[in-house]
Tab-separated table of C-alpha atoms and ligand atoms in Angstrom:
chain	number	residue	atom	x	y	z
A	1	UNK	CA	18.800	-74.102	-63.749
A	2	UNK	CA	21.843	-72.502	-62.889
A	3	UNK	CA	24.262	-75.265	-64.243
A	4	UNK	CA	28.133	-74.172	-63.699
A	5	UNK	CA	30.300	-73.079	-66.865
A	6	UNK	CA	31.628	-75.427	-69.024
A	7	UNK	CA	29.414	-78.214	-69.568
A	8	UNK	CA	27.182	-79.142	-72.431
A	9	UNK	CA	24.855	-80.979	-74.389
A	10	UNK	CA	25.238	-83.891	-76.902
A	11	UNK	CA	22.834	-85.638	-78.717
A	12	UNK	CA	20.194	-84.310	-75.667
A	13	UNK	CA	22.594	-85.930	-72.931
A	14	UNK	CA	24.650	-84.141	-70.518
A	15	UNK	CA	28.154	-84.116	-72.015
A	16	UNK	CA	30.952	-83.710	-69.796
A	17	UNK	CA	34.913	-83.362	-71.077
A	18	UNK	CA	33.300	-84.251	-74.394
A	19	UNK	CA	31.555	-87.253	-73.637
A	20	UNK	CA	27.785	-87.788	-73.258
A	21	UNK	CA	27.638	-89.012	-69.469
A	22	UNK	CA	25.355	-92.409	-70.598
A	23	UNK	CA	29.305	-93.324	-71.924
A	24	UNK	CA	30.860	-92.040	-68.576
A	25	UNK	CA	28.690	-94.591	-66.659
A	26	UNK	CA	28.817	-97.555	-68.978
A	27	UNK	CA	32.914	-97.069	-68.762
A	28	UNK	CA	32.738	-96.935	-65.129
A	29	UNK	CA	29.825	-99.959	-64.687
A	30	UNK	CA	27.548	-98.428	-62.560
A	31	UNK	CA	25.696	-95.569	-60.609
A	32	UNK	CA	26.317	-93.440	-58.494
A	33	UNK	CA	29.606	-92.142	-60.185
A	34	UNK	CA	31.124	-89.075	-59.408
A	35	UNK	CA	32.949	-87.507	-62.564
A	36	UNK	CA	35.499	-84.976	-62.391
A	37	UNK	CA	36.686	-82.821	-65.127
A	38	UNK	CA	40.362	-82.315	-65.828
A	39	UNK	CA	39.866	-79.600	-68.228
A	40	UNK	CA	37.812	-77.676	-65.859
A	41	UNK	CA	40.011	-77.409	-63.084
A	42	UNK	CA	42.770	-76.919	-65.504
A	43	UNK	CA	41.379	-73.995	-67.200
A	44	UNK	CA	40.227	-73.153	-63.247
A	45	UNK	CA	44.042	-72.868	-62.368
A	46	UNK	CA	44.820	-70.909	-65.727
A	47	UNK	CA	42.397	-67.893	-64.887
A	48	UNK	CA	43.496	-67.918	-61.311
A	49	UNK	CA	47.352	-67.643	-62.655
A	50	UNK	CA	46.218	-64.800	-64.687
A	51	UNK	CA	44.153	-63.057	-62.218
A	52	UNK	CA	46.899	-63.270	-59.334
A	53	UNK	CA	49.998	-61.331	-59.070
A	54	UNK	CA	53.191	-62.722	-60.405
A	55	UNK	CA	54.921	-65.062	-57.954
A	56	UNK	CA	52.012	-65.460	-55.445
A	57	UNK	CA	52.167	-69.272	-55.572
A	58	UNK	CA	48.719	-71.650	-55.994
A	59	UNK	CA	48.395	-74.303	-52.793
A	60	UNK	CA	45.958	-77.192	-53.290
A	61	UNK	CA	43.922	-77.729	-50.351
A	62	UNK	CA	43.437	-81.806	-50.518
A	63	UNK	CA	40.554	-81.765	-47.804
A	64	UNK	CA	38.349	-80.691	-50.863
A	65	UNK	CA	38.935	-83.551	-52.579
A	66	UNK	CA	41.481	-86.466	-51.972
A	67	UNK	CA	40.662	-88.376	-54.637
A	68	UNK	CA	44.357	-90.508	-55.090
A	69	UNK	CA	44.115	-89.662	-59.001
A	70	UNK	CA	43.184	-85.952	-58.776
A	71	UNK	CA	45.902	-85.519	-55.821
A	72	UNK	CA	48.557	-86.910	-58.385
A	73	UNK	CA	47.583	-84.951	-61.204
A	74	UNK	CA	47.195	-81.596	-58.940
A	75	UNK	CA	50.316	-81.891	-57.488
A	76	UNK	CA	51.837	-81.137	-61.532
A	77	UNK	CA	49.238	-78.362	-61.640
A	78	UNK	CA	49.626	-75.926	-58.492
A	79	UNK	CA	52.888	-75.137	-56.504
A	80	UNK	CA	52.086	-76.971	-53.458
A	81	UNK	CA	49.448	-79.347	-51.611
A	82	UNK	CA	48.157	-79.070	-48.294
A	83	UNK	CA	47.494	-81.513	-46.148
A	84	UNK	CA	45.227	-82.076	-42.978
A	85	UNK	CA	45.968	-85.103	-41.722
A	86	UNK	CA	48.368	-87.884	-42.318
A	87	UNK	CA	46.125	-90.157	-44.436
A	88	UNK	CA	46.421	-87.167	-46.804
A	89	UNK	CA	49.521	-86.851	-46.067
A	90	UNK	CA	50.143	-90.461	-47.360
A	91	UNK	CA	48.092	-89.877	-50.563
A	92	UNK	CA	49.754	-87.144	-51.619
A	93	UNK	CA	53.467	-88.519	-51.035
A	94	UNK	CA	52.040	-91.378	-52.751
A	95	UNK	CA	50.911	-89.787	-55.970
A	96	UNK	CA	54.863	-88.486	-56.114
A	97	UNK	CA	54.046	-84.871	-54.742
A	98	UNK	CA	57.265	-83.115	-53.486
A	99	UNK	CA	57.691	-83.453	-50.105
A	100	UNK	CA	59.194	-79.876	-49.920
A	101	UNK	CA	56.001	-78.324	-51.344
A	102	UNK	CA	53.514	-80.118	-48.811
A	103	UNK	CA	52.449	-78.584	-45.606
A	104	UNK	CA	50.044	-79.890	-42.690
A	105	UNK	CA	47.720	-77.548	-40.673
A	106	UNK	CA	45.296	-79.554	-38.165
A	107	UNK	CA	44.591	-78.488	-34.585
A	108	UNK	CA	44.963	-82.121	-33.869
A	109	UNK	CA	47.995	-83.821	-35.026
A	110	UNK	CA	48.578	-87.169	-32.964
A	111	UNK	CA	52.001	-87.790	-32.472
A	112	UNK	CA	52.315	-90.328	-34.683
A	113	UNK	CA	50.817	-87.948	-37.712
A	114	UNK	CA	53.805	-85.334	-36.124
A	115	UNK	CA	56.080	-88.400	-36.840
A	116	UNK	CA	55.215	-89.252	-40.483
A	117	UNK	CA	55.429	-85.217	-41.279
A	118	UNK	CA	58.824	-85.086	-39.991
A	119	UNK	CA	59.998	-88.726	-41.587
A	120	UNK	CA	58.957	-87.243	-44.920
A	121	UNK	CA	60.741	-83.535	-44.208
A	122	UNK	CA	57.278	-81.877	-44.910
A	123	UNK	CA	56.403	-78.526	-43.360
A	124	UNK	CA	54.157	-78.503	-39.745
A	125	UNK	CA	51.977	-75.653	-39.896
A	126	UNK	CA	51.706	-75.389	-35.474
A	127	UNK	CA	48.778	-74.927	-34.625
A	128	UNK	CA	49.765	-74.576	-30.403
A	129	UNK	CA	52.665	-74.480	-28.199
A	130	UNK	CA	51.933	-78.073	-26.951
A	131	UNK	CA	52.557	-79.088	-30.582
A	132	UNK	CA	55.828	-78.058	-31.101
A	133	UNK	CA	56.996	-79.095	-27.925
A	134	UNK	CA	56.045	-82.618	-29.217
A	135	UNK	CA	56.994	-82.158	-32.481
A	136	UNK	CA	60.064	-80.994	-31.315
A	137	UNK	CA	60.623	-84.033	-28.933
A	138	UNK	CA	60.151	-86.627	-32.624
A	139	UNK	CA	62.080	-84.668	-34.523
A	140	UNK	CA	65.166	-85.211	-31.956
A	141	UNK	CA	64.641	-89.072	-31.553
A	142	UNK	CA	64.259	-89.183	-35.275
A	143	UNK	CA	67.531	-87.247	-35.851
A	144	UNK	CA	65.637	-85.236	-38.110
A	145	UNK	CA	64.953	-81.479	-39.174
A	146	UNK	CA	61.695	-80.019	-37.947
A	147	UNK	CA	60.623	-77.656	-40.463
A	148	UNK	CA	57.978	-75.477	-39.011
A	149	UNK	CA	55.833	-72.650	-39.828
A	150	UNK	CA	52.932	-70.746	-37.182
A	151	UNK	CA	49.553	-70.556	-37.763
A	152	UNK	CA	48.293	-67.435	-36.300
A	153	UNK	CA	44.380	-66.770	-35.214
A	154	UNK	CA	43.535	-63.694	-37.128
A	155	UNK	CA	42.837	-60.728	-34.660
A	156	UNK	CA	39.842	-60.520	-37.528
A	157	UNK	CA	37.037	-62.187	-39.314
A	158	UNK	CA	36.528	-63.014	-43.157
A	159	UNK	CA	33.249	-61.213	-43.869
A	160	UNK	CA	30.326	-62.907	-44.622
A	161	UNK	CA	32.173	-66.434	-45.109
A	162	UNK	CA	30.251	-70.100	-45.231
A	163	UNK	CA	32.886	-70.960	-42.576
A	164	UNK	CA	34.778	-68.729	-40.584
A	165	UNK	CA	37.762	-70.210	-39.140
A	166	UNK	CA	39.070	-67.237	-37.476
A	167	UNK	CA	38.629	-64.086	-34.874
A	168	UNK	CA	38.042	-64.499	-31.168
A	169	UNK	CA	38.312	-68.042	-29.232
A	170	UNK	CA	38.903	-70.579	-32.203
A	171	UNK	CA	40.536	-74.438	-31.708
A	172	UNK	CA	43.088	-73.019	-35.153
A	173	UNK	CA	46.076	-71.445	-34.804
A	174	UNK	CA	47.725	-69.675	-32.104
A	175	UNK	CA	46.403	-65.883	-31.085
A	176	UNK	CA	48.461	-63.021	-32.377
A	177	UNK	CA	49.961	-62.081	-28.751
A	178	UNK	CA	51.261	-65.626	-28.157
A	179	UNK	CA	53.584	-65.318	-30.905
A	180	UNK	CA	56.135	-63.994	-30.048
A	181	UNK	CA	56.565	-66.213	-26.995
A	182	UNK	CA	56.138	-68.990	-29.592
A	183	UNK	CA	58.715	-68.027	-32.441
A	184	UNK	CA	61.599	-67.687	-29.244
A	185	UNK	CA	60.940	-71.251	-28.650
A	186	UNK	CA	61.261	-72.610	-32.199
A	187	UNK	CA	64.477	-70.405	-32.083
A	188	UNK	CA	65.453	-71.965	-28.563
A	189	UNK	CA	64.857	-75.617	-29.848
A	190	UNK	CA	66.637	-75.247	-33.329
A	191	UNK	CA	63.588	-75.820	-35.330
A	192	UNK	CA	63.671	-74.411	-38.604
A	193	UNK	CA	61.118	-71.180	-38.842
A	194	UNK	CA	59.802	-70.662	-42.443
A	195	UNK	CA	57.227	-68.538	-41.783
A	196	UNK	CA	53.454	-67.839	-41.170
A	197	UNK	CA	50.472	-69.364	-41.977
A	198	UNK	CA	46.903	-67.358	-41.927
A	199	UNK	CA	43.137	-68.804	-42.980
A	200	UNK	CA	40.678	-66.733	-42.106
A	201	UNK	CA	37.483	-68.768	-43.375
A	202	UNK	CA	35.924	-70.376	-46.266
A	203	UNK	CA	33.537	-69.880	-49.497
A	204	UNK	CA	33.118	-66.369	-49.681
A	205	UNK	CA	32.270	-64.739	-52.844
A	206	UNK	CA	32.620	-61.117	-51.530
A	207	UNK	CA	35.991	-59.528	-53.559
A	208	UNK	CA	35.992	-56.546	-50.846
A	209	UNK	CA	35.580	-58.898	-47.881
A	210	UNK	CA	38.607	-60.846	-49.173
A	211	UNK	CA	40.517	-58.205	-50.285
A	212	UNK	CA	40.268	-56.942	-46.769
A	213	UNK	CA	41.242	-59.524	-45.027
A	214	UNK	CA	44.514	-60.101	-47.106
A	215	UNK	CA	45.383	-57.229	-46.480
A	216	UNK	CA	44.684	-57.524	-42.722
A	217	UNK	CA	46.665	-60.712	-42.724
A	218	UNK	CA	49.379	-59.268	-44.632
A	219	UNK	CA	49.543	-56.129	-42.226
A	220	UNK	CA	49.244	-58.593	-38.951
A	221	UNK	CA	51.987	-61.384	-40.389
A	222	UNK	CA	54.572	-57.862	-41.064
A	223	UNK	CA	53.722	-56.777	-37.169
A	224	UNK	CA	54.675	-60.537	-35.911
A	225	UNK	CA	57.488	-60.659	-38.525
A	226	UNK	CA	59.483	-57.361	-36.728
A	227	UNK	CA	59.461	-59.304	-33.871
A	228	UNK	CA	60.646	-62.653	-35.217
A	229	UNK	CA	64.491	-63.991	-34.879
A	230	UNK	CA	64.295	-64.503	-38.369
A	231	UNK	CA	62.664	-63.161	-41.363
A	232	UNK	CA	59.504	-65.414	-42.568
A	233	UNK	CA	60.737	-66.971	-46.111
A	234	UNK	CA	57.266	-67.615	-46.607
A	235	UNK	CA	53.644	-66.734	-46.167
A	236	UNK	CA	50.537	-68.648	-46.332
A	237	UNK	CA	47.761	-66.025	-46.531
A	238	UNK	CA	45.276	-68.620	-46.673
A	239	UNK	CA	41.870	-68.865	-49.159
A	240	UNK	CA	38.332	-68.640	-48.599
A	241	UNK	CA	37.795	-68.105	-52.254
A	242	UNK	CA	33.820	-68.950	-52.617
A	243	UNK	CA	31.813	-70.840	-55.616
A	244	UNK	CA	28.073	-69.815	-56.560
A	245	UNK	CA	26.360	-72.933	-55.235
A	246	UNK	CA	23.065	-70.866	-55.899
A	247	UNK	CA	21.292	-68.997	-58.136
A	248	UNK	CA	21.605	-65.916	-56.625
A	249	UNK	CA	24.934	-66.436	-56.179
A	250	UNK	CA	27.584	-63.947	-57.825
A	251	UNK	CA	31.016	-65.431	-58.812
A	252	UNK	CA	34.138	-64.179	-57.294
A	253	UNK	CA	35.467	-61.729	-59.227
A	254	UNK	CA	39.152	-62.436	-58.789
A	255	UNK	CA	40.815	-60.147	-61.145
A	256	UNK	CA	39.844	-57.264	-58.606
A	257	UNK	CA	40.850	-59.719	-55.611
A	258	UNK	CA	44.380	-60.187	-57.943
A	259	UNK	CA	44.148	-56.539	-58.306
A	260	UNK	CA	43.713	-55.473	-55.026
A	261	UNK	CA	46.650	-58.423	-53.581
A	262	UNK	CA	49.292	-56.999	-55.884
A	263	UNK	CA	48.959	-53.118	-54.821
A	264	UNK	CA	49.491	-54.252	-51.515
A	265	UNK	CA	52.695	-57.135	-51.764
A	266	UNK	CA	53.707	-53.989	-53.823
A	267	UNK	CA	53.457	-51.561	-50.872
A	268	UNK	CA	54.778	-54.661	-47.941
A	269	UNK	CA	57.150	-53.305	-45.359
A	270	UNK	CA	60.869	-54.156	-45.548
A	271	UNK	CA	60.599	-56.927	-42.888
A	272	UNK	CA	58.413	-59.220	-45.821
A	273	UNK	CA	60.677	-57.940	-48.816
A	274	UNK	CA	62.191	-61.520	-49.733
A	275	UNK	CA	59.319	-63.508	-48.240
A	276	UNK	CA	57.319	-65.791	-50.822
A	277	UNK	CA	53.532	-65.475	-50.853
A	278	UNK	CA	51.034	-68.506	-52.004
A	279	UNK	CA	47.134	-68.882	-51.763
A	280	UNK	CA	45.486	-72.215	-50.293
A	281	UNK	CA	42.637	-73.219	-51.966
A	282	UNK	CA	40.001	-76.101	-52.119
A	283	UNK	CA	36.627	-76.023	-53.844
A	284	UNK	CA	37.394	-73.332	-55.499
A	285	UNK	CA	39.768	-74.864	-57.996
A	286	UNK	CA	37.712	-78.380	-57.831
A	287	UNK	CA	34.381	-77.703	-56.829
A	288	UNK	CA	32.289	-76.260	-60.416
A	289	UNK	CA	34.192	-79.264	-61.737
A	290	UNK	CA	32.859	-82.252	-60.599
A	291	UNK	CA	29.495	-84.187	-61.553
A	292	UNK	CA	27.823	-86.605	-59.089
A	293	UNK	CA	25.852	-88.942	-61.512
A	294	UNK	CA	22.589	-90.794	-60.058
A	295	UNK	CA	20.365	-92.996	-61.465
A	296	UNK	CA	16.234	-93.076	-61.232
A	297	UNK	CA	15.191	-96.294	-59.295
A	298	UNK	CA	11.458	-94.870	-59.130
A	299	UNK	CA	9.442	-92.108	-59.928
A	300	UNK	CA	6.226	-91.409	-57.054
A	301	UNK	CA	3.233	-88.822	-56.395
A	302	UNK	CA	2.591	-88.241	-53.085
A	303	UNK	CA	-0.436	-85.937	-51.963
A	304	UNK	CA	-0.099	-84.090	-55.500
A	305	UNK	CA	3.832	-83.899	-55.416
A	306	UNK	CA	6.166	-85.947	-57.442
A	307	UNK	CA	9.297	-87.934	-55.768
A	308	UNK	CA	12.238	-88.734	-57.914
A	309	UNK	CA	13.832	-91.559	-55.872
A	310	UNK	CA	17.371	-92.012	-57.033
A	311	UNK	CA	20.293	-94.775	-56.452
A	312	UNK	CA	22.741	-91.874	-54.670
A	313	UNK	CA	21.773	-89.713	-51.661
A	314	UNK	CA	23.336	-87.953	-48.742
A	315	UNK	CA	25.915	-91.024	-47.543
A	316	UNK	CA	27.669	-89.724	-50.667
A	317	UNK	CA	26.895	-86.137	-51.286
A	318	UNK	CA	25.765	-85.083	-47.900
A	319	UNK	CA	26.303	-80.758	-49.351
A	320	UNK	CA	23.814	-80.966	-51.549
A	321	UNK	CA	21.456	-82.304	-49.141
A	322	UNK	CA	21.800	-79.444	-46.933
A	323	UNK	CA	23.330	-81.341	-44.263
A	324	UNK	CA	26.956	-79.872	-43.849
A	325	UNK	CA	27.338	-76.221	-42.739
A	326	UNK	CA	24.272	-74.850	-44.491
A	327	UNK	CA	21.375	-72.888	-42.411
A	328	UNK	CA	19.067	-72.610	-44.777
A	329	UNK	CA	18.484	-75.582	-47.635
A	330	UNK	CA	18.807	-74.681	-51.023
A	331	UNK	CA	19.075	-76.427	-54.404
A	332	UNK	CA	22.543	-77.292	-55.748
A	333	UNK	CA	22.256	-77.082	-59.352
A	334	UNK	CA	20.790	-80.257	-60.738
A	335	UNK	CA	19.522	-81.231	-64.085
A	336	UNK	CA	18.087	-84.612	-65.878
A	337	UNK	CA	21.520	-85.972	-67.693
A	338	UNK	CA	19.829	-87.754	-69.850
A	339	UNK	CA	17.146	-85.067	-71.205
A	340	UNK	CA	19.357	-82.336	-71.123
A	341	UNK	CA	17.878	-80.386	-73.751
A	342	UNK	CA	14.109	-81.072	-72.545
A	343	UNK	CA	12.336	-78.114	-71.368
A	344	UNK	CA	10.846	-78.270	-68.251
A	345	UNK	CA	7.946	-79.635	-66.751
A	346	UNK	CA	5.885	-79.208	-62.942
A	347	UNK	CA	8.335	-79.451	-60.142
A	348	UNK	CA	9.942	-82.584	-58.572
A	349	UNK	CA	11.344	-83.768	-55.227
A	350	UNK	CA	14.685	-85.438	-55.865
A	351	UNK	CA	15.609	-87.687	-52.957
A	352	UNK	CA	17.672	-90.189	-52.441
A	353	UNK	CA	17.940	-94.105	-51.167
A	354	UNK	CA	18.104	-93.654	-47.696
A	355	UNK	CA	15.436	-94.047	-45.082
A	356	UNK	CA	15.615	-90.634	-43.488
A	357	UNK	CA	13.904	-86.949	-44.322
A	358	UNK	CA	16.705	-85.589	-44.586
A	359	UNK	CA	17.986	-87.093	-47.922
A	360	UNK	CA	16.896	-84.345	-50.228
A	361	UNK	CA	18.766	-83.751	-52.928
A	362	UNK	CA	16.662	-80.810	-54.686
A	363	UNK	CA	13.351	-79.213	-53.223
A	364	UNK	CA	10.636	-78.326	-56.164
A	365	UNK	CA	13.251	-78.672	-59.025
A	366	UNK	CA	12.373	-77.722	-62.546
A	367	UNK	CA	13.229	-80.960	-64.355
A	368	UNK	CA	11.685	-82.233	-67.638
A	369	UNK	CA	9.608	-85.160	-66.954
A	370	UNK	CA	11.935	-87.569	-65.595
A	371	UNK	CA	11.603	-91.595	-65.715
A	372	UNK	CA	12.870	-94.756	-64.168
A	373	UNK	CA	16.013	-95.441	-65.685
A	374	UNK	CA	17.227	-91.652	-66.550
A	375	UNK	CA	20.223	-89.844	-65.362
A	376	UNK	CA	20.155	-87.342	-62.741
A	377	UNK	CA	23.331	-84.363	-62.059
A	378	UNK	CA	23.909	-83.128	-59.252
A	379	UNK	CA	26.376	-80.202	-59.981
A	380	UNK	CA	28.849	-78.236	-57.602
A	381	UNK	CA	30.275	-81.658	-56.922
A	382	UNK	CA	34.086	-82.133	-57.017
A	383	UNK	CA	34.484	-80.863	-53.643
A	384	UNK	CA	33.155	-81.516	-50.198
A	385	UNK	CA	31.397	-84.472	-52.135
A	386	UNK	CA	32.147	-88.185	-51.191
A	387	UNK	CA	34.810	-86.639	-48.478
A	388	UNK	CA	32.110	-85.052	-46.765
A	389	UNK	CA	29.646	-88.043	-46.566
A	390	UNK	CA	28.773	-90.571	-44.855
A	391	UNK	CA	29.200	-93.155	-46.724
A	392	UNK	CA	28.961	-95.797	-44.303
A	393	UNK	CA	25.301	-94.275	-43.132
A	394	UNK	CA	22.576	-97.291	-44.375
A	395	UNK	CA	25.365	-99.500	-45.558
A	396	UNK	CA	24.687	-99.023	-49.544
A	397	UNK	CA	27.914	-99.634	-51.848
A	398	UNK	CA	30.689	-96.725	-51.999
A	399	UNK	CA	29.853	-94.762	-55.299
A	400	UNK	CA	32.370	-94.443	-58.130
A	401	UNK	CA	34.803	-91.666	-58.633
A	402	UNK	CA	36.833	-90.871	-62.512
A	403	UNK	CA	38.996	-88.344	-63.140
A	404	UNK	CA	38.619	-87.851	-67.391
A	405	UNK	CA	39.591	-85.354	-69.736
B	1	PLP	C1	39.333	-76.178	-45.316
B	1	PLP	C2	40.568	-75.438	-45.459
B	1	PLP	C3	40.945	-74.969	-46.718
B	1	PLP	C4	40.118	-75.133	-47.950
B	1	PLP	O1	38.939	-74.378	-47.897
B	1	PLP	P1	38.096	-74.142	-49.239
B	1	PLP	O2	36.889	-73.401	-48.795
B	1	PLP	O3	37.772	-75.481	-49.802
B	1	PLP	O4	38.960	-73.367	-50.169
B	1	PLP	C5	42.150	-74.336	-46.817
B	1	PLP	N1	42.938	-74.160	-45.734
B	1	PLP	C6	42.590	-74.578	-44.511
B	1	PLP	C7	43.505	-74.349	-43.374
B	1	PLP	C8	41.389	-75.225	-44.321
B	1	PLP	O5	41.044	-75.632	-43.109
């Protein structure tokens, strides 16, 4: 089992921030619970602080996971959150987050998303021409500012990423050679310009492939920057940093990534001398940190293989049934909770509640032998979990969520 750092065992339970996760549970009443660590994500942050060069600022991407509590507490953690539509737009203004230091990227803002980023002064990452024109018309009935910055389609790929969200024909951001026309307008309709935004894709664990593409989005945002009326104050050069969902998964090494980032905003042109820089990231701060917590509601051989049948499933952790973005399936980490020390026996189907194949929650998984009543982990959980899910799929109760440590 390829459990993710930081968790361990007490009195043969699962601990997690400390506590065995049979006390978890009976604190929050019931199954399925979704736990997320604190302490991990802080620690997460810490290392990332370390590893990045000095003044390259930490975004938190809240599609990960918009937990209300974790929002509030993130928002005193990184230097900025970033939001993708306006219900997270509304959780994060109300766990007190700084208006100043949110931003909004989306290739679909309705206009009345445009008008709650512009009533709260928050920054519009465009994502078309069309968009600014309307963003431009709100702003001007609202009597407000429209702070603004562009969100370019990469000329370029992310290698090797889960999900690549740039190069060629792509619904995000606007193409390089429409920039220019672009930044005349903002200047020709008195928005405010702040600068570029760049994501190139998502959950790659390649340092190389990264560090390449920073430093293809740092050499692309200096080429649009010569051209720009004024000087970008700040740069969004986007994530993509990946987790090991799998064993044969390597993590990120980010110290070279850090490395490799510095040498370069140490080498920028003139033109980006006095811009800021930040990261945006999602499951990599959150994701090794959270647990989704199931409980066995029956334990069945079928034709010689054995079928854990647990009270969670897909409608709440629809990743780790192979169901969102994945080719091939593959086991998430998982692990009996409650015989966490137990060595293990022949392999078991874990599936959950719901009437459908496709509810698979680990394939031939080495757990000890596992009974009605025990606790089952899923790890890999704190992002992409209940956000991701259907939840409304089969019409079973919404699962719990705590934030502890
Ligand atoms: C999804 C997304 C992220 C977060 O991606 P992770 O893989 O979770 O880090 C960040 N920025 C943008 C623009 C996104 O669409």
């Amino acid at each position: 089992m390829h459990i993710p750092p930081g968790f361990s065992s007490l009195n043969g339970e699962l601990a997690i921030a400390g506590k065995p996760v049979s006390a978890w549970v009976e604190q929050a009443g019931d199954t399925p619970l979704f736990v997320y660590d604190r302490g991990l994500i802080a620690k997460r942050i810490a290392d990332l602080r370390a590893a990045l060069p000095a003044g390259v600022d930490i975004h938190y991407a809240v599609k990960a996971n918009p937990m209300p509590a974790l929002v509030g507490w993130m928002a005193g953690q990184v230097n900025g959150l970033d939001v993708a539509s306006a219900g997270e737009l509304r959780i994060a203004l109300a766990a007190g987050a700084d208006p100043a230091r949110i931003s909004f990227a989306g290739p679909g803002k309705r206009d009345r998303e445009l008008e709650a980023a512009i009533e709260a002064g928050i920054l519009l990452n465009l994502e078309s021409a069309g968009e600014l024109e309307r963003a431009a018309g709100i702003a001007s009935r609202l009597g407000k500012p429209l702070r603004v910055a562009v969100r370019v389609n990469p000329d370029f790929e992310l290698k090797g990423s889960g999900m690549r969200m740039g190069g060629g024909a792509k619904p995000f951001g606007v193409d390089a050679e429409r920039v220019p026309a672009l930044l005349a307008r903002i200047d020709a309709l008195g928005a405010i310009f702040e600068g570029f935004h760049v994501f190139a894709g998502s959950q790659n664990l390649s340092a190389e492939a990264l560090i390449e593409a920073q430093a293809k989005t740092l050499d692309l945002v200096a080429r649009l920057s010569e051209g720009a009326p004024v000087r970008p104050r700040h740069v969004n050069i986007g994530g993509g940093f990946g987790i090991p969902y799998f064993p044969t998964d390597m993590p990120l090494d980010i110290f070279t990534v850090g490395k490799a980032l510095g040498e370069k905003l140490a080498a920028r042109p003139a033109v980006l001398a006095d811009t800021k820089f930040n990261v945006e990231l999602g499951r990599y701060l959150v994701g090794e940190a959270g647990v989704y917590l199931t409980r066995v509601v029956d334990v069945k051989i079928s034709h010689g293989e054995t079928f854990v049948i647990v009270d969670g499933g897909l409608h709440h952790q629809l990743a780790a049934s192979g169901n969102f973005g994945t080719v091939i399936r593959r086991n998430y980490p998982v692990a009996n909770a409650s015989r966490f020390d137990a060595l293990p026996g022949e392999p078991v189907n874990v599936v959950g509640c719901l009437c459908t194949p496709l509810d698979r929650l680990a394939e031939k998984a080495a757990l000890p032998v596992t009974q009605v009543g025990d606790l089952v982990a899923v790890f890999m959980a704190g992002a992409y979990g209940l956000t991701a899910s259907p939840t409304a799929f089969l019409g079973h109760e919404p699962p719990g969520e705590m934030l502890v440590g």
